[in-house]
Coordinates of C-alpha atoms in Angstrom, one line a residue:
X30 CA 97.7 146.8 79.3
X31 CA 96.0 144.9 82.0
X32 CA 94.3 146.6 85.1
X33 CA 94.5 145.5 88.8
X34 CA 90.9 144.1 88.4
X35 CA 92.0 142.1 85.3
X36 CA 95.0 140.6 87.3
X37 CA 92.7 139.6 90.2
X38 CA 90.1 138.1 87.9
X39 CA 92.8 135.9 86.3
X40 CA 93.5 134.3 89.6
X41 CA 90.0 132.8 89.5
X42 CA 90.9 131.0 86.2
X43 CA 93.9 129.3 87.6
X44 CA 93.9 125.8 88.9
X45 CA 93.8 125.4 92.6
X46 CA 96.7 123.9 94.5
X47 CA 95.9 120.3 95.1
X48 CA 94.0 119.6 98.4
X49 CA 96.8 117.2 99.3
X50 CA 99.4 119.9 98.8
X51 CA 97.6 122.2 101.1
X52 CA 97.3 119.6 103.8
X53 CA 101.1 118.8 103.4
X54 CA 101.8 122.6 103.9
X55 CA 99.8 122.6 107.0
X56 CA 101.6 119.3 108.3
X57 CA 105.0 120.6 107.5
X58 CA 104.6 124.3 108.6
X59 CA 103.2 122.9 111.8
X60 CA 106.3 120.8 112.5
X61 CA 106.8 118.0 110.0
X62 CA 108.7 115.8 112.4
X63 CA 105.6 115.5 114.6
X64 CA 103.2 115.0 111.8
X65 CA 101.0 112.0 111.5
X66 CA 103.1 109.5 109.5
X67 CA 100.0 107.4 108.5
X68 CA 98.4 110.4 107.0
X69 CA 101.6 111.4 105.1
X70 CA 101.8 107.8 103.9
X71 CA 98.2 107.8 102.7
X72 CA 99.0 110.9 100.5
X73 CA 102.1 109.4 99.3
X74 CA 100.3 106.0 98.3
X75 CA 97.7 107.9 96.3
X76 CA 100.1 109.9 94.1
X77 CA 102.3 107.9 91.7
X78 CA 104.7 110.7 91.1
X79 CA 105.2 111.3 94.8
X80 CA 105.6 107.6 95.5
X81 CA 108.2 107.2 92.7
X82 CA 110.2 110.1 94.3
X83 CA 110.0 108.6 97.9
X84 CA 111.4 105.3 96.5
X85 CA 114.1 107.2 94.6
X86 CA 115.2 109.0 97.8
X87 CA 114.9 106.1 100.1
X88 CA 117.1 103.9 97.7
X89 CA 119.7 106.7 97.2
X90 CA 123.3 106.2 98.3
X91 CA 122.6 108.7 101.3
X92 CA 119.9 106.5 102.7
X93 CA 120.4 102.8 101.6
X94 CA 123.2 100.6 103.0
X95 CA 124.8 97.3 102.0
X96 CA 122.9 97.4 98.7
X97 CA 119.4 97.2 100.3
X98 CA 116.4 98.1 98.3
X99 CA 113.4 99.5 100.1
X100 CA 109.7 99.0 99.2
X101 CA 107.3 101.8 99.8
X102 CA 106.3 100.8 103.3
X103 CA 109.9 100.5 104.4
X104 CA 110.8 103.8 102.6
X105 CA 107.9 105.6 104.5
X106 CA 109.2 104.4 108.0
X107 CA 112.9 105.0 107.0
X108 CA 112.4 108.6 105.8
X109 CA 110.0 109.8 108.5
X110 CA 107.2 112.2 108.3
X111 CA 109.1 115.5 107.9
X112 CA 111.1 114.2 104.9
X113 CA 108.1 112.6 103.3
X114 CA 106.2 116.0 103.6
X115 CA 109.0 117.7 101.8
X116 CA 109.4 115.2 99.1
X117 CA 105.6 115.0 98.5
X118 CA 105.1 118.8 98.5
X119 CA 108.2 119.4 96.3
X120 CA 107.0 116.9 93.8
X121 CA 103.5 118.3 93.6
X122 CA 104.5 122.0 93.6
X123 CA 107.2 121.4 90.8
X124 CA 104.6 119.4 88.7
X125 CA 102.3 122.5 89.1
X126 CA 105.1 124.7 87.8
X127 CA 106.4 122.6 85.1
X128 CA 104.8 124.3 82.3
X129 CA 104.9 127.9 83.7
X130 CA 107.1 130.7 82.7
X131 CA 106.4 131.1 78.9
X132 CA 105.9 134.8 79.4
X133 CA 109.5 134.9 80.6
X134 CA 110.9 132.9 77.7
X135 CA 111.5 129.9 79.9
X136 CA 111.8 126.4 78.6
X137 CA 109.5 123.7 80.1
X138 CA 110.6 122.7 83.5
X139 CA 112.8 125.7 84.2
X140 CA 110.6 127.2 86.8
X141 CA 110.2 123.9 88.6
X142 CA 114.0 123.6 88.7
X143 CA 114.2 127.2 90.1
X144 CA 111.6 126.3 92.7
X145 CA 113.6 123.4 94.0
X146 CA 116.8 125.2 93.9
X147 CA 115.5 128.1 95.9
X148 CA 113.9 125.6 98.4
X149 CA 117.3 124.1 98.8
X150 CA 119.0 127.6 99.4
X151 CA 116.4 128.5 101.9
X152 CA 116.7 125.3 103.9
X153 CA 120.4 125.9 104.2
X154 CA 120.1 129.6 105.1
X155 CA 117.2 128.8 107.5
X156 CA 119.5 126.5 109.5
X157 CA 122.3 129.0 109.4
X158 CA 120.5 132.0 110.6
X159 CA 118.0 130.3 113.0
X160 CA 114.8 130.8 110.9
X161 CA 112.0 128.4 110.7
X162 CA 113.3 125.9 108.0
X163 CA 109.8 124.6 107.0
X164 CA 108.2 128.0 106.4
X165 CA 111.4 129.1 104.5
X166 CA 111.4 126.0 102.3
X167 CA 107.7 126.1 101.4
X168 CA 107.8 129.9 100.8
X169 CA 110.9 129.5 98.6
X170 CA 109.3 126.5 96.7
X171 CA 106.3 128.7 95.9
X172 CA 107.9 132.1 95.6
X173 CA 107.3 132.3 91.7
X174 CA 103.7 130.8 91.6
X175 CA 102.5 134.2 90.5
X176 CA 104.2 133.6 87.1
X177 CA 101.4 131.3 86.3
X178 CA 99.0 134.2 86.5
X179 CA 101.4 136.4 84.3
X180 CA 101.4 133.7 81.6
X181 CA 97.6 133.8 81.6
X182 CA 97.3 137.6 81.6
X183 CA 99.9 138.1 78.9
X184 CA 98.6 135.3 76.6
X185 CA 100.2 134.0 73.5
X186 CA 101.9 137.4 72.8
X187 CA 103.6 137.5 76.3
X188 CA 107.2 137.9 75.0
X189 CA 106.2 140.8 72.7
X190 CA 104.5 142.5 75.7
X191 CA 107.6 142.0 78.0
X192 CA 109.9 143.3 75.1
X193 CA 108.1 146.7 75.5
X194 CA 109.7 147.4 78.7
X195 CA 112.3 150.2 78.8
X196 CA 115.8 149.0 79.2
X197 CA 116.2 151.0 82.4
X198 CA 112.9 150.2 84.0
X199 CA 112.8 147.9 86.9
X200 CA 111.2 144.6 85.9
X201 CA 108.7 144.5 88.8
X202 CA 107.6 148.0 88.0
X203 CA 107.0 147.1 84.4
X204 CA 105.0 144.1 85.4
X205 CA 102.9 146.3 87.6
X206 CA 102.3 148.7 84.7
X207 CA 101.7 146.1 82.1
X208 CA 99.8 143.4 84.1
X209 CA 98.1 145.3 87.0
X210 CA 100.3 143.5 89.5
X211 CA 103.8 142.0 89.7
X212 CA 104.3 138.3 89.9
X213 CA 105.2 138.4 93.6
X214 CA 102.0 140.3 94.5
X215 CA 100.0 137.8 92.4
X216 CA 101.7 134.9 94.0
X217 CA 100.9 136.3 97.5
X218 CA 97.2 136.7 96.5
X219 CA 97.3 133.0 95.3
X220 CA 98.8 131.8 98.5
X221 CA 96.1 133.8 100.4
X222 CA 93.3 132.1 98.3
X223 CA 94.9 128.8 99.1
X224 CA 94.8 129.7 102.9
X225 CA 98.5 129.2 103.3
X226 CA 100.1 130.5 106.5
X227 CA 100.4 134.3 106.7
X228 CA 104.4 134.0 107.1
X229 CA 104.4 132.1 103.6
X230 CA 102.2 134.8 102.1
X231 CA 104.3 137.6 103.2
X232 CA 107.6 136.0 102.2
X233 CA 106.2 135.2 98.6
X234 CA 105.0 138.8 98.3
X235 CA 108.5 140.2 99.3
X236 CA 110.9 137.6 97.8
X237 CA 112.2 140.4 95.5
X238 CA 111.7 143.4 97.8
X239 CA 112.1 142.5 101.5
X240 CA 109.9 144.9 103.7
X241 CA 111.7 147.8 105.1
X242 CA 109.0 148.9 107.6
X243 CA 109.2 145.7 109.7
X244 CA 112.1 143.4 108.7
X245 CA 111.2 139.8 108.8
X246 CA 113.8 136.9 109.0
X247 CA 111.8 134.5 106.8
X248 CA 111.5 137.2 104.1
X249 CA 115.2 137.9 104.3
X250 CA 116.0 134.2 103.9
X251 CA 113.6 133.7 101.0
X252 CA 114.9 136.8 99.3
X253 CA 118.4 135.5 99.6
X254 CA 117.5 132.0 98.4
X255 CA 115.8 133.5 95.4
X256 CA 119.0 135.4 94.5
X257 CA 121.1 132.5 95.0
X258 CA 118.9 130.3 92.7
X259 CA 119.2 132.9 90.0
X260 CA 122.9 133.3 90.4
X261 CA 123.0 129.5 90.0
X262 CA 121.5 129.9 86.6
X263 CA 118.0 128.4 87.6
X264 CA 114.8 129.8 86.1
X265 CA 116.6 132.7 84.4
X266 CA 114.3 134.1 81.6
X267 CA 113.9 137.3 79.8
X268 CA 113.8 139.1 83.2
X269 CA 117.4 137.9 83.5
X270 CA 119.3 139.3 86.7
X271 CA 117.1 142.4 87.0
X272 CA 116.3 141.7 90.6
X273 CA 119.1 143.2 92.9
X274 CA 120.1 141.7 96.3
X275 CA 118.6 144.0 98.9
X276 CA 121.3 146.0 100.9
X277 CA 119.2 145.8 104.0
X278 CA 119.0 142.0 103.9
X279 CA 122.7 141.6 103.4
X280 CA 123.3 143.7 106.4
X281 CA 120.8 142.0 108.6
X282 CA 122.1 138.6 107.7
X283 CA 125.7 139.5 107.5
X284 CA 126.2 137.6 104.4
X285 CA 129.7 137.8 102.6
X286 CA 130.4 137.4 99.1
X287 CA 132.4 134.2 99.9
X288 CA 129.4 132.6 101.7
X289 CA 127.0 133.4 98.9
X290 CA 129.4 132.0 96.3
X291 CA 129.6 128.8 98.4
X292 CA 126.0 128.6 98.6
X293 CA 125.6 129.0 94.8
X294 CA 127.9 126.1 94.5
X295 CA 125.8 124.1 96.9
X296 CA 122.6 124.8 95.0
X297 CA 124.2 123.8 91.8
X298 CA 125.4 120.5 93.3
X299 CA 122.2 119.7 95.1
X300 CA 119.6 120.9 92.6
X301 CA 119.6 117.6 90.7
X302 CA 116.2 115.9 91.1
X303 CA 117.5 112.8 92.7
X304 CA 119.0 114.8 95.6
X305 CA 116.7 117.8 96.0
X306 CA 114.6 116.3 98.7
X307 CA 117.4 115.0 101.0
X308 CA 118.0 116.6 104.4
X309 CA 120.9 119.0 104.4
X310 CA 123.3 116.6 106.1
X311 CA 122.6 113.9 103.6
X312 CA 122.8 116.1 100.5
X313 CA 126.2 117.3 101.5
X314 CA 127.5 113.9 101.8
X315 CA 125.7 112.2 98.9

């Protein structure tokens, strides 16, 4: 069993979030629509994966017309700073997560897909409940980043360690017992080390257990988005569906079963990589 100090020490061994990603978070959280388009374009041009994603979105049915095909410069101008920030951050974050989740029995890419699905759900919910969409989007995208640390702490025998959990024991409680911290706490510590905004740190920390002492709309949105992504079958590993939907969050948001089922369907439809970075209105008509 790992101790709290073991868990914190593990964070020092993990790769840092790319500097460009941290700059994108700052741009997007500060108001992506007003971000410096030239700076975002510079980031896009220096990352092949991001540039490819930008071209894919710009030339999708939702953006192109009359069979036009856009080059990178045209794509940058057409999409705008806010959408470019989202595409770039999503591409870099999901690449960071692509090999994560082995401790949970996840196949390669599953956690990346879950990150995108959660971000899509958070974006929809943020607009619906008048939360800050950029903060909700980023926090949902990074909510399971702590699973990288669990992978590292657990090592090659991760699944055997996880299998020791008593069937009735809550999964987060077992993580704290076995690894010194649960993945949400580890993720929040990582976000703090990366100097991300405190609203994002708080939402990552509470994405399974929203705070009861001081309810927070961003936390409620990200928690709901996490549940929706899981109900959509994204990133479900050996921890399965052991994370319940918080009753306080349900009451505060006033979500109904029908609304949640419709949102699950939206996430399933929109979670394909070619659509995941589109703004809500384009995603729904693509």
